[in-house]
Amino acid sequence: MKKHHEVVAAIIQRGEEILCLQRGASKYEYIAYKWEFPGGKVESGETQAQALIREIKEELAIDIQVDGHLLTVEHEYPDFIITMHGLRCTALNEELVLHEHTGFKWLRTEQLQTLDWAAADVPLVEKLRG
């Protein structure tokens, strides 16, 4: 049976732009170097918002404000299944530091489809594009 993870993803907005991050190498080739919204696993006892604030601080060294729920995505990858809660957020500071990713871009919603997104993030991109 495949592992199932509950994860949160931050759709971080700065004015009209949204933060997009590029993954590095991965043991799972199908997500290596793909673009994604930052986030991570929800730990026991954490709310989705608490998990996201912690993960973004760990991954990017920035503080965020969680503004609300955008979409929950169920996605089955070849090796695991995720339930991903996409939450709209605002960056409280902009000097981000990449601890786990190889690149980042701030893009307007109409530019999001120009990136090669991880499969689980595609429904979030589609929802944002309306």
Short mmCIF file of N, CA and C in Angstrom, two decimals:
data_model
loop_
_atom_site.label_atom_id
_atom_site.label_comp_id
_atom_site.label_asym_id
_atom_site.label_seq_id
_atom_site.Cartn_x
_atom_site.Cartn_y
_atom_site.Cartn_z
N MET A 1 0.83 -1.19 0.00
CA MET A 1 0.00 0.00 0.00
C MET A 1 0.88 1.25 0.00
N LYS A 2 0.48 2.22 -0.77
CA LYS A 2 1.26 3.46 -0.87
C LYS A 2 1.10 4.31 0.38
N LYS A 3 2.16 5.02 0.72
CA LYS A 3 2.10 5.97 1.83
C LYS A 3 1.19 7.13 1.45
N HIS A 4 0.48 7.64 2.44
CA HIS A 4 -0.38 8.80 2.23
C HIS A 4 0.12 9.94 3.12
N HIS A 5 0.30 11.12 2.53
CA HIS A 5 0.78 12.27 3.27
C HIS A 5 -0.25 13.39 3.20
N GLU A 6 -0.46 14.05 4.34
CA GLU A 6 -1.25 15.28 4.35
C GLU A 6 -0.27 16.43 4.32
N VAL A 7 -0.39 17.26 3.31
CA VAL A 7 0.55 18.37 3.14
C VAL A 7 -0.20 19.68 2.92
N VAL A 8 0.54 20.76 3.15
CA VAL A 8 0.02 22.10 2.90
C VAL A 8 0.92 22.79 1.89
N ALA A 9 0.32 23.63 1.07
CA ALA A 9 1.07 24.38 0.06
C ALA A 9 0.68 25.85 0.16
N ALA A 10 1.69 26.72 0.09
CA ALA A 10 1.44 28.15 0.22
C ALA A 10 1.39 28.82 -1.14
N ILE A 11 0.27 29.46 -1.42
CA ILE A 11 0.18 30.31 -2.59
C ILE A 11 0.46 31.72 -2.06
N ILE A 12 1.75 32.10 -2.13
CA ILE A 12 2.20 33.35 -1.50
C ILE A 12 2.11 34.48 -2.51
N GLN A 13 1.33 35.49 -2.17
CA GLN A 13 1.15 36.61 -3.07
C GLN A 13 1.93 37.84 -2.61
N ARG A 14 2.43 38.56 -3.60
CA ARG A 14 3.11 39.84 -3.40
C ARG A 14 2.54 40.75 -4.47
N GLY A 15 1.59 41.57 -4.10
CA GLY A 15 0.91 42.38 -5.10
C GLY A 15 0.18 41.48 -6.08
N GLU A 16 0.49 41.63 -7.37
CA GLU A 16 -0.16 40.83 -8.42
C GLU A 16 0.58 39.53 -8.70
N GLU A 17 1.69 39.29 -7.99
CA GLU A 17 2.54 38.14 -8.31
C GLU A 17 2.44 37.03 -7.26
N ILE A 18 2.73 35.81 -7.72
CA ILE A 18 2.68 34.61 -6.87
C ILE A 18 4.05 33.95 -6.90
N LEU A 19 4.49 33.48 -5.74
CA LEU A 19 5.80 32.84 -5.61
C LEU A 19 5.76 31.39 -6.11
N CYS A 20 6.65 31.07 -7.05
CA CYS A 20 6.79 29.72 -7.62
C CYS A 20 8.20 29.24 -7.32
N LEU A 21 8.34 28.00 -6.88
CA LEU A 21 9.65 27.46 -6.52
C LEU A 21 9.98 26.23 -7.34
N GLN A 22 11.26 26.09 -7.69
CA GLN A 22 11.71 24.94 -8.46
C GLN A 22 12.40 23.93 -7.54
N ARG A 23 11.94 22.70 -7.61
CA ARG A 23 12.54 21.61 -6.84
C ARG A 23 13.93 21.30 -7.39
N GLY A 24 14.74 20.68 -6.56
CA GLY A 24 16.03 20.20 -7.00
C GLY A 24 15.94 18.73 -7.40
N ALA A 25 17.06 18.05 -7.35
CA ALA A 25 17.09 16.61 -7.64
C ALA A 25 16.23 15.89 -6.61
N SER A 26 15.69 14.75 -7.00
CA SER A 26 14.82 13.98 -6.11
C SER A 26 15.00 12.50 -6.38
N LYS A 27 14.75 11.68 -5.34
CA LYS A 27 14.77 10.24 -5.58
C LYS A 27 13.61 9.83 -6.48
N TYR A 28 12.59 10.69 -6.57
CA TYR A 28 11.47 10.46 -7.47
C TYR A 28 11.66 11.34 -8.70
N GLU A 29 12.06 10.72 -9.80
CA GLU A 29 12.39 11.47 -11.02
C GLU A 29 11.22 12.35 -11.52
N TYR A 30 9.99 11.86 -11.30
CA TYR A 30 8.82 12.57 -11.83
C TYR A 30 8.53 13.90 -11.11
N ILE A 31 9.22 14.19 -10.00
CA ILE A 31 9.05 15.50 -9.38
C ILE A 31 10.36 16.30 -9.34
N ALA A 32 11.45 15.69 -9.79
CA ALA A 32 12.73 16.40 -9.80
C ALA A 32 12.67 17.60 -10.74
N TYR A 33 13.15 18.72 -10.28
CA TYR A 33 13.24 19.97 -11.05
C TYR A 33 11.89 20.54 -11.50
N LYS A 34 10.81 20.00 -10.99
CA LYS A 34 9.48 20.55 -11.31
C LYS A 34 9.24 21.79 -10.45
N TRP A 35 8.30 22.59 -10.88
CA TRP A 35 7.91 23.79 -10.12
C TRP A 35 6.77 23.43 -9.18
N GLU A 36 6.73 24.12 -8.04
CA GLU A 36 5.71 23.84 -7.04
C GLU A 36 5.46 25.06 -6.18
N PHE A 37 4.38 24.99 -5.42
CA PHE A 37 4.14 25.97 -4.37
C PHE A 37 4.81 25.41 -3.12
N PRO A 38 5.49 26.25 -2.35
CA PRO A 38 6.22 25.75 -1.18
C PRO A 38 5.28 25.24 -0.09
N GLY A 39 5.81 24.35 0.74
CA GLY A 39 5.02 23.83 1.85
C GLY A 39 5.63 22.55 2.37
N GLY A 40 4.79 21.71 2.95
CA GLY A 40 5.30 20.45 3.49
C GLY A 40 4.25 19.72 4.29
N LYS A 41 4.71 18.70 5.01
CA LYS A 41 3.81 17.83 5.76
C LYS A 41 3.26 18.52 7.01
N VAL A 42 2.00 18.19 7.30
CA VAL A 42 1.36 18.64 8.54
C VAL A 42 1.76 17.65 9.63
N GLU A 43 2.39 18.15 10.70
CA GLU A 43 2.80 17.29 11.82
C GLU A 43 1.62 17.08 12.77
N SER A 44 1.71 16.02 13.55
CA SER A 44 0.66 15.71 14.52
C SER A 44 0.45 16.89 15.47
N GLY A 45 -0.81 17.28 15.66
CA GLY A 45 -1.12 18.36 16.59
C GLY A 45 -1.08 19.76 15.98
N GLU A 46 -0.65 19.86 14.72
CA GLU A 46 -0.59 21.16 14.07
C GLU A 46 -1.86 21.43 13.26
N THR A 47 -2.24 22.69 13.19
CA THR A 47 -3.28 23.07 12.23
C THR A 47 -2.59 23.22 10.87
N GLN A 48 -3.39 23.30 9.82
CA GLN A 48 -2.81 23.52 8.49
C GLN A 48 -2.03 24.83 8.46
N ALA A 49 -2.59 25.87 9.03
CA ALA A 49 -1.92 27.18 9.03
C ALA A 49 -0.61 27.13 9.81
N GLN A 50 -0.61 26.49 10.98
CA GLN A 50 0.62 26.38 11.78
C GLN A 50 1.70 25.62 11.01
N ALA A 51 1.31 24.53 10.35
CA ALA A 51 2.27 23.74 9.58
C ALA A 51 2.87 24.58 8.46
N LEU A 52 2.03 25.35 7.78
CA LEU A 52 2.50 26.15 6.66
C LEU A 52 3.45 27.26 7.11
N ILE A 53 3.10 27.94 8.17
CA ILE A 53 3.97 29.00 8.70
C ILE A 53 5.33 28.41 9.07
N ARG A 54 5.34 27.24 9.73
CA ARG A 54 6.60 26.59 10.12
C ARG A 54 7.40 26.17 8.89
N GLU A 55 6.75 25.51 7.95
CA GLU A 55 7.45 25.02 6.75
C GLU A 55 8.05 26.17 5.94
N ILE A 56 7.32 27.26 5.77
CA ILE A 56 7.81 28.37 4.97
C ILE A 56 8.99 29.04 5.67
N LYS A 57 8.94 29.12 6.99
CA LYS A 57 10.07 29.67 7.75
C LYS A 57 11.31 28.77 7.55
N GLU A 58 11.12 27.44 7.60
CA GLU A 58 12.22 26.48 7.42
C GLU A 58 12.78 26.53 6.00
N GLU A 59 11.91 26.54 5.00
CA GLU A 59 12.34 26.44 3.60
C GLU A 59 12.86 27.75 3.02
N LEU A 60 12.24 28.87 3.43
CA LEU A 60 12.51 30.15 2.76
C LEU A 60 12.97 31.26 3.68
N ALA A 61 12.92 31.02 4.99
CA ALA A 61 13.32 32.02 6.00
C ALA A 61 12.49 33.30 5.88
N ILE A 62 11.21 33.17 5.51
CA ILE A 62 10.33 34.33 5.52
C ILE A 62 9.10 34.03 6.37
N ASP A 63 8.45 35.10 6.79
CA ASP A 63 7.22 34.98 7.56
C ASP A 63 6.04 35.22 6.62
N ILE A 64 4.98 34.46 6.85
CA ILE A 64 3.78 34.62 6.03
C ILE A 64 2.57 34.78 6.93
N GLN A 65 1.54 35.35 6.33
CA GLN A 65 0.23 35.40 6.95
C GLN A 65 -0.66 34.49 6.11
N VAL A 66 -1.38 33.58 6.75
CA VAL A 66 -2.27 32.68 6.03
C VAL A 66 -3.63 33.37 5.91
N ASP A 67 -4.07 33.56 4.66
CA ASP A 67 -5.28 34.33 4.40
C ASP A 67 -6.53 33.49 4.16
N GLY A 68 -6.36 32.23 3.79
CA GLY A 68 -7.54 31.40 3.56
C GLY A 68 -7.27 30.23 2.64
N HIS A 69 -8.27 29.36 2.53
CA HIS A 69 -8.17 28.12 1.76
C HIS A 69 -8.49 28.39 0.29
N LEU A 70 -7.67 27.87 -0.61
CA LEU A 70 -7.93 27.98 -2.05
C LEU A 70 -8.55 26.69 -2.58
N LEU A 71 -7.88 25.56 -2.33
CA LEU A 71 -8.31 24.29 -2.92
C LEU A 71 -7.58 23.14 -2.22
N THR A 72 -8.27 22.01 -2.05
CA THR A 72 -7.62 20.79 -1.57
C THR A 72 -7.54 19.82 -2.74
N VAL A 73 -6.34 19.28 -2.96
CA VAL A 73 -6.07 18.38 -4.08
C VAL A 73 -5.71 17.00 -3.55
N GLU A 74 -6.33 15.98 -4.12
CA GLU A 74 -5.93 14.59 -3.85
C GLU A 74 -5.14 14.15 -5.08
N HIS A 75 -3.91 13.70 -4.89
CA HIS A 75 -3.13 13.27 -6.05
C HIS A 75 -2.36 12.00 -5.73
N GLU A 76 -2.41 11.08 -6.68
CA GLU A 76 -1.67 9.82 -6.52
C GLU A 76 -0.47 9.83 -7.46
N TYR A 77 0.71 9.88 -6.86
CA TYR A 77 1.95 9.73 -7.61
C TYR A 77 2.28 8.23 -7.68
N PRO A 78 3.25 7.83 -8.50
CA PRO A 78 3.58 6.40 -8.59
C PRO A 78 3.98 5.76 -7.25
N ASP A 79 4.58 6.55 -6.33
CA ASP A 79 5.10 5.96 -5.09
C ASP A 79 4.36 6.37 -3.82
N PHE A 80 3.50 7.38 -3.89
CA PHE A 80 2.80 7.85 -2.70
C PHE A 80 1.57 8.67 -3.11
N ILE A 81 0.71 8.91 -2.13
CA ILE A 81 -0.51 9.68 -2.35
C ILE A 81 -0.46 10.91 -1.44
N ILE A 82 -0.89 12.05 -1.95
CA ILE A 82 -0.96 13.22 -1.08
C ILE A 82 -2.34 13.84 -1.10
N THR A 83 -2.71 14.39 0.05
CA THR A 83 -3.84 15.30 0.17
C THR A 83 -3.19 16.65 0.43
N MET A 84 -3.29 17.56 -0.52
CA MET A 84 -2.60 18.84 -0.42
C MET A 84 -3.61 19.96 -0.28
N HIS A 85 -3.48 20.71 0.82
CA HIS A 85 -4.34 21.85 1.08
C HIS A 85 -3.62 23.11 0.61
N GLY A 86 -4.12 23.73 -0.44
CA GLY A 86 -3.53 24.96 -0.96
C GLY A 86 -4.13 26.15 -0.22
N LEU A 87 -3.27 26.92 0.44
CA LEU A 87 -3.73 28.06 1.23
C LEU A 87 -3.16 29.36 0.66
N ARG A 88 -4.02 30.34 0.53
CA ARG A 88 -3.57 31.66 0.08
C ARG A 88 -2.83 32.34 1.22
N CYS A 89 -1.70 32.95 0.90
CA CYS A 89 -0.87 33.59 1.92
C CYS A 89 -0.34 34.92 1.42
N THR A 90 0.11 35.75 2.36
CA THR A 90 0.77 36.99 2.04
C THR A 90 2.17 36.94 2.65
N ALA A 91 3.17 37.32 1.88
CA ALA A 91 4.55 37.39 2.41
C ALA A 91 4.66 38.63 3.29
N LEU A 92 5.18 38.45 4.50
CA LEU A 92 5.34 39.57 5.42
C LEU A 92 6.72 40.21 5.27
N ASN A 93 7.64 39.49 4.65
CA ASN A 93 8.94 40.06 4.28
C ASN A 93 9.37 39.37 2.99
N GLU A 94 10.24 40.00 2.23
CA GLU A 94 10.51 39.51 0.88
C GLU A 94 11.91 38.95 0.66
N GLU A 95 12.78 39.06 1.64
CA GLU A 95 14.15 38.56 1.47
C GLU A 95 14.18 37.07 1.72
N LEU A 96 13.79 36.29 0.72
CA LEU A 96 13.75 34.85 0.95
C LEU A 96 15.09 34.20 0.68
N VAL A 97 15.32 33.09 1.38
CA VAL A 97 16.54 32.30 1.27
C VAL A 97 16.11 30.89 0.87
N LEU A 98 16.68 30.36 -0.22
CA LEU A 98 16.31 29.02 -0.67
C LEU A 98 17.12 27.97 0.08
N HIS A 99 16.45 27.21 0.96
CA HIS A 99 17.12 26.13 1.70
C HIS A 99 16.94 24.78 1.02
N GLU A 100 15.84 24.61 0.28
CA GLU A 100 15.53 23.31 -0.30
C GLU A 100 15.28 23.35 -1.80
N HIS A 101 15.18 24.53 -2.36
CA HIS A 101 14.84 24.66 -3.78
C HIS A 101 16.01 25.22 -4.58
N THR A 102 15.96 25.04 -5.91
CA THR A 102 17.06 25.50 -6.76
C THR A 102 16.78 26.83 -7.43
N GLY A 103 15.52 27.24 -7.44
CA GLY A 103 15.19 28.52 -8.08
C GLY A 103 13.81 28.99 -7.67
N PHE A 104 13.55 30.26 -7.94
CA PHE A 104 12.22 30.81 -7.67
C PHE A 104 11.90 31.90 -8.68
N LYS A 105 10.59 32.13 -8.85
CA LYS A 105 10.11 33.21 -9.71
C LYS A 105 8.86 33.79 -9.07
N TRP A 106 8.69 35.10 -9.21
CA TRP A 106 7.43 35.75 -8.87
C TRP A 106 6.71 35.97 -10.21
N LEU A 107 5.56 35.34 -10.38
CA LEU A 107 4.84 35.43 -11.66
C LEU A 107 3.40 35.88 -11.46
N ARG A 108 2.88 36.57 -12.47
CA ARG A 108 1.46 36.92 -12.49
C ARG A 108 0.67 35.65 -12.85
N THR A 109 -0.60 35.61 -12.49
CA THR A 109 -1.38 34.38 -12.71
C THR A 109 -1.37 33.95 -14.17
N GLU A 110 -1.39 34.90 -15.11
CA GLU A 110 -1.43 34.51 -16.53
C GLU A 110 -0.09 33.94 -17.01
N GLN A 111 0.96 34.06 -16.21
CA GLN A 111 2.28 33.50 -16.58
C GLN A 111 2.53 32.12 -15.97
N LEU A 112 1.67 31.69 -15.05
CA LEU A 112 1.93 30.45 -14.30
C LEU A 112 2.07 29.23 -15.21
N GLN A 113 1.29 29.18 -16.29
CA GLN A 113 1.31 28.00 -17.16
C GLN A 113 2.60 27.88 -17.97
N THR A 114 3.49 28.88 -17.88
CA THR A 114 4.76 28.79 -18.61
C THR A 114 5.75 27.85 -17.92
N LEU A 115 5.46 27.43 -16.68
CA LEU A 115 6.38 26.57 -15.93
C LEU A 115 5.95 25.11 -16.02
N ASP A 116 6.91 24.21 -15.77
CA ASP A 116 6.67 22.77 -15.75
C ASP A 116 6.35 22.37 -14.31
N TRP A 117 5.07 22.34 -13.97
CA TRP A 117 4.62 22.13 -12.59
C TRP A 117 4.61 20.65 -12.20
N ALA A 118 4.84 20.38 -10.92
CA ALA A 118 4.62 19.04 -10.36
C ALA A 118 3.13 18.74 -10.53
N ALA A 119 2.80 17.50 -10.82
CA ALA A 119 1.43 17.13 -11.18
C ALA A 119 0.40 17.55 -10.12
N ALA A 120 0.73 17.39 -8.83
CA ALA A 120 -0.23 17.71 -7.78
C ALA A 120 -0.52 19.21 -7.71
N ASP A 121 0.40 20.04 -8.19
CA ASP A 121 0.22 21.49 -8.13
C ASP A 121 -0.61 22.04 -9.30
N VAL A 122 -0.77 21.25 -10.36
CA VAL A 122 -1.47 21.72 -11.56
C VAL A 122 -2.90 22.19 -11.25
N PRO A 123 -3.70 21.44 -10.45
CA PRO A 123 -5.05 21.94 -10.16
C PRO A 123 -5.04 23.30 -9.44
N LEU A 124 -4.04 23.56 -8.61
CA LEU A 124 -3.94 24.86 -7.94
C LEU A 124 -3.67 25.97 -8.97
N VAL A 125 -2.76 25.69 -9.91
CA VAL A 125 -2.47 26.65 -10.97
C VAL A 125 -3.74 26.94 -11.78
N GLU A 126 -4.48 25.89 -12.12
CA GLU A 126 -5.70 26.06 -12.91
C GLU A 126 -6.74 26.87 -12.15
N LYS A 127 -6.87 26.62 -10.85
CA LYS A 127 -7.82 27.36 -10.00
C LYS A 127 -7.42 28.84 -9.94
N LEU A 128 -6.13 29.12 -9.79
CA LEU A 128 -5.66 30.50 -9.72
C LEU A 128 -5.90 31.24 -11.04
N ARG A 129 -5.76 30.54 -12.15
CA ARG A 129 -5.95 31.16 -13.46
C ARG A 129 -7.42 31.38 -13.77
N GLY A 130 -8.30 30.75 -12.98
CA GLY A 130 -9.74 30.97 -13.14
C GLY A 130 -10.28 30.32 -14.36
#
